[in-house]
Amino acid sequence: MPPNKAKALMLAKRQLSELVCDAINLEGINYTLPEVQTLLDGITVGGHKLSEQQIVLNQSNAWQEVFTLVKNDQFTVTAEMVEKAEQIADVYDRAIFYFLRMAQSQFFMTSISVCIASG
């Protein structure tokens, strides 16, 4: 199965709330999925610190930046990771490899969040 960038982006964008919710919950910020969806729809959610709300919004902005980078062919990974991934024939196994390597080092969202926060 050949990679389909447009389909992958569409599926990822549909899951933005889930991606944000998972990331912030890993950091100990207790928003439920409906609360994240509400906040991303532009409606404030009571009972949460403003700093936590900003982290949720920053996480969403980071994902939006990733989507833009991928769409514009500007998202890149290290040469080492690419070399190892190219040895994996199945596109699903290759995607899992990338996901696990990025999750392991956590450079993915940290780098994007820093870029967005700094301007």
XYZ file of N, CA and C in Angstrom:
357
model
N 0.842 -1.178 0.000
C 0.000 0.000 0.000
C 0.888 1.243 0.000
N 0.766 2.080 -1.009
C 1.594 3.290 -1.061
C 1.110 4.328 -0.047
N 2.023 5.120 0.502
C 1.618 6.178 1.436
C 0.705 7.190 0.752
N -0.242 7.710 1.498
C -1.178 8.698 0.983
C -1.191 9.879 1.955
N -0.387 10.896 1.643
C -0.228 12.034 2.541
C -1.544 12.758 2.802
N -2.326 12.973 1.763
C -3.592 13.711 1.928
C -4.545 12.968 2.855
N -4.633 11.664 2.690
C -5.518 10.864 3.547
C -5.009 10.843 4.988
N -3.699 10.714 5.146
C -3.118 10.708 6.490
C -3.380 12.025 7.208
N -3.211 13.131 6.498
C -3.481 14.438 7.095
C -4.952 14.587 7.465
N -5.821 14.155 6.583
C -7.258 14.244 6.854
C -7.618 13.446 8.113
N -7.090 12.238 8.225
C -7.381 11.402 9.391
C -6.803 12.005 10.668
N -5.595 12.538 10.589
C -4.977 13.152 11.766
C -5.743 14.398 12.209
N -6.170 15.212 11.254
C -6.924 16.423 11.594
C -8.257 16.071 12.251
N -8.880 14.979 11.794
C -10.136 14.546 12.408
C -9.940 14.120 13.855
N -8.736 13.714 14.194
C -8.459 13.243 15.547
C -7.702 14.265 16.382
N -7.705 15.510 15.979
C -6.948 16.538 16.689
C -7.298 16.570 18.173
N -8.566 16.561 18.502
C -8.968 16.615 19.919
C -8.393 15.447 20.700
N -8.434 14.260 20.107
C -7.900 13.073 20.784
C -6.385 13.171 20.945
N -5.694 13.659 19.913
C -4.244 13.811 19.986
C -3.855 14.786 21.093
N -4.559 15.898 21.157
C -4.293 16.901 22.187
C -4.618 16.342 23.558
N -5.764 15.708 23.701
C -6.187 15.162 24.986
C -5.180 14.136 25.503
N -4.741 13.249 24.648
C -3.765 12.235 25.051
C -2.464 12.877 25.508
N -1.991 13.867 24.761
C -0.717 14.508 25.089
C -0.782 15.254 26.418
N -1.841 16.004 26.634
C -1.910 16.783 27.876
C -2.154 15.890 29.088
N -2.923 14.826 28.906
C -3.144 13.908 30.019
C -1.847 13.206 30.422
N -0.978 12.930 29.453
C 0.326 12.354 29.774
C 1.162 13.301 30.626
N 0.904 14.598 30.488
C 1.623 15.607 31.262
C 0.939 15.919 32.587
N -0.133 15.193 32.900
C -0.812 15.379 34.179
C -1.851 16.484 34.188
N -2.273 16.939 33.029
C -3.311 17.965 32.936
C -4.630 17.243 32.697
N -5.535 17.365 33.649
C -6.752 16.552 33.646
C -7.925 17.221 32.948
N -7.880 17.210 31.641
C -9.006 17.617 30.809
C -9.607 16.354 30.225
N -10.921 16.304 30.156
C -11.572 15.190 29.480
C -11.613 15.488 27.979
N -11.890 14.471 27.188
C -11.995 14.678 25.743
C -13.082 15.701 25.401
N -14.279 15.618 25.996
C -15.289 16.651 25.685
C -14.835 18.061 26.073
N -14.069 18.189 27.170
C -13.574 19.507 27.556
C -12.556 20.031 26.539
N -11.693 19.157 26.065
C -10.720 19.562 25.043
C -11.445 19.977 23.772
N -12.425 19.196 23.354
C -13.189 19.526 22.152
C -13.876 20.879 22.304
N -14.447 21.136 23.468
C -15.118 22.412 23.732
C -14.128 23.570 23.650
N -12.976 23.403 24.298
C -11.968 24.448 24.291
C -11.447 24.709 22.881
N -11.219 23.648 22.111
C -10.731 23.832 20.744
C -11.793 24.437 19.838
N -13.053 24.351 20.248
C -14.134 25.007 19.512
C -14.263 26.485 19.891
N -13.397 26.944 20.820
C -13.377 28.355 21.177
C -14.220 28.728 22.380
N -14.667 27.735 23.125
C -15.497 27.981 24.304
C -14.697 27.606 25.543
N -14.625 28.511 26.508
C -13.856 28.233 27.717
C -14.521 27.133 28.538
N -13.684 26.477 29.338
C -14.152 25.383 30.191
C -13.853 25.771 31.633
N -14.871 25.789 32.468
C -14.699 26.170 33.865
C -13.980 25.118 34.684
N -13.403 25.571 35.796
C -12.783 24.656 36.739
C -11.347 24.286 36.432
N -10.753 24.923 35.429
C -9.363 24.630 35.072
C -8.532 25.906 35.163
N -7.259 25.746 35.474
C -6.338 26.882 35.530
C -6.140 27.450 34.128
N -5.921 28.761 34.076
C -5.641 29.403 32.797
C -4.357 28.859 32.175
N -3.391 28.523 33.014
C -2.134 27.976 32.497
C -2.367 26.627 31.826
N -3.266 25.816 32.389
C -3.592 24.527 31.775
C -4.337 24.727 30.460
N -5.235 25.689 30.447
C -5.962 25.999 29.210
C -4.979 26.399 28.117
N -3.986 27.208 28.469
C -3.001 27.645 27.483
C -2.172 26.474 26.970
N -1.870 25.519 27.827
C -1.121 24.334 27.400
C -1.934 23.533 26.393
N -3.236 23.404 26.641
C -4.115 22.701 25.697
C -4.093 23.412 24.351
N -4.250 24.721 24.366
C -4.248 25.494 23.120
C -2.893 25.434 22.418
N -1.810 25.472 23.195
C -0.471 25.356 22.597
C -0.282 23.990 21.943
N -0.783 22.955 22.584
C -0.675 21.609 22.020
C -1.430 21.524 20.693
N -2.606 22.135 20.646
C -3.369 22.173 19.403
C -2.611 22.950 18.328
N -2.051 24.088 18.706
C -1.271 24.884 17.755
C -0.062 24.109 17.240
N 0.558 23.335 18.110
C 1.706 22.534 17.697
C 1.294 21.507 16.647
N 0.173 20.842 16.883
C -0.307 19.868 15.891
C -0.659 20.558 14.574
N -1.274 21.737 14.655
C -1.606 22.472 13.436
C -0.339 22.801 12.646
N 0.726 23.145 13.366
C 1.996 23.440 12.705
C 2.563 22.185 12.040
N 2.453 21.061 12.721
C 2.909 19.799 12.124
C 2.125 19.509 10.852
N 0.818 19.687 10.898
C -0.009 19.459 9.710
C 0.446 20.344 8.552
N 0.727 21.607 8.849
C 1.185 22.541 7.812
C 2.541 22.115 7.254
N 3.451 21.736 8.121
C 4.771 21.295 7.672
C 4.675 20.064 6.780
N 3.839 19.114 7.174
C 3.673 17.899 6.370
C 3.045 18.249 5.029
N 2.003 19.061 5.052
C 1.320 19.441 3.816
C 2.266 20.126 2.832
N 3.162 20.965 3.350
C 4.077 21.733 2.503
C 5.412 21.030 2.278
N 5.476 19.748 2.601
C 6.706 18.954 2.438
C 7.897 19.576 3.151
N 7.661 20.141 4.327
C 8.729 20.760 5.100
C 9.062 19.993 6.374
N 8.306 18.940 6.654
C 8.562 18.130 7.847
C 9.621 17.095 7.522
N 10.665 17.051 8.316
C 11.740 16.097 8.074
C 12.090 15.367 9.368
N 12.681 14.213 9.215
C 13.196 13.443 10.350
C 14.686 13.217 10.124
N 15.387 12.726 11.136
C 16.835 12.552 11.035
C 17.197 11.525 9.959
N 18.388 11.689 9.396
C 18.867 10.738 8.408
C 18.961 9.348 8.970
N 19.374 9.202 10.235
C 19.484 7.881 10.871
C 18.126 7.185 10.932
N 17.087 7.927 11.327
C 15.756 7.345 11.441
C 15.237 6.923 10.070
N 15.484 7.725 9.072
C 15.042 7.401 7.715
C 15.726 6.128 7.231
N 17.030 6.032 7.465
C 17.776 4.841 7.038
C 17.216 3.575 7.669
N 16.929 3.629 8.960
C 16.377 2.453 9.637
C 14.967 2.151 9.153
N 14.174 3.189 8.920
C 12.794 2.983 8.470
C 12.746 2.392 7.068
N 13.683 2.781 6.215
C 13.697 2.267 4.846
C 13.944 0.768 4.792
N 14.468 0.213 5.855
C 14.692 -1.229 5.915
C 13.408 -1.995 6.223
N 12.352 -1.281 6.554
C 11.063 -1.893 6.893
C 10.163 -1.791 5.672
N 9.795 -2.933 5.108
C 9.045 -2.951 3.849
C 7.582 -2.528 4.016
N 6.922 -3.006 5.047
C 5.495 -2.753 5.220
C 5.263 -1.322 5.721
N 4.388 -0.583 5.046
C 4.141 0.822 5.386
C 3.560 0.969 6.793
N 2.740 0.018 7.239
C 2.179 0.085 8.591
C 3.266 -0.131 9.636
N 4.133 -1.118 9.409
C 5.236 -1.356 10.332
C 6.194 -0.170 10.363
N 6.399 0.460 9.211
C 7.261 1.638 9.138
C 6.642 2.784 9.941
N 5.336 2.973 9.819
C 4.654 4.027 10.580
C 4.763 3.764 12.083
N 4.606 2.519 12.480
C 4.734 2.162 13.891
C 6.149 2.450 14.379
N 7.146 2.112 13.556
C 8.543 2.401 13.898
C 8.733 3.896 14.151
N 8.268 4.725 13.228
C 8.401 6.172 13.389
C 7.704 6.652 14.663
N 6.484 6.182 14.863
C 5.715 6.593 16.042
C 6.461 6.246 17.326
N 6.928 5.011 17.413
C 7.587 4.577 18.641
C 8.908 5.307 18.874
N 9.665 5.545 17.816
C 10.926 6.283 17.969
C 10.659 7.714 18.421
N 9.651 8.357 17.863
C 9.330 9.726 18.253
C 8.779 9.774 19.672
N 7.954 8.805 20.020
C 7.411 8.757 21.375
C 8.519 8.499 22.394
N 9.455 7.656 22.028
C 10.558 7.323 22.913
C 11.396 8.555 23.257
N 11.707 9.354 22.275
C 12.568 10.512 22.521
C 11.790 11.769 22.871
N 10.514 11.800 22.573
C 9.613 12.929 22.836
C 10.117 14.240 22.241
N 10.975 14.151 21.230
C 11.459 15.371 20.594
C 10.404 16.011 19.713
N 9.472 15.212 19.247
C 8.501 15.637 18.254
C 7.689 16.835 18.727
N 6.906 16.664 19.752
C 6.032 17.747 20.196
C 6.800 18.795 20.987
N 7.850 18.393 21.685
C 8.644 19.367 22.426
C 9.237 20.392 21.468
N 9.832 19.935 20.386
C 10.440 20.854 19.424
C 9.403 21.753 18.794
N 8.282 21.169 18.386
C 7.233 21.966 17.748
C 6.666 22.972 18.749
N 6.419 22.544 19.992
C 5.858 23.450 21.010
C 6.796 24.609 21.267
N 8.102 24.342 21.338
C 9.069 25.401 21.566
C 9.060 26.376 20.402
N 8.992 25.854 19.171
C 8.959 26.733 17.992
C 7.741 27.640 18.011
N 6.590 27.089 18.364
C 5.366 27.883 18.374
C 5.401 28.885 19.513
N 5.854 28.454 20.686
C 5.866 29.353 21.843
C 6.829 30.518 21.631
N 7.919 30.277 20.892
C 8.897 31.328 20.693
C 8.582 32.220 19.493
N 7.500 31.900 18.811
C 7.113 32.840 17.776
C 6.996 32.243 16.462
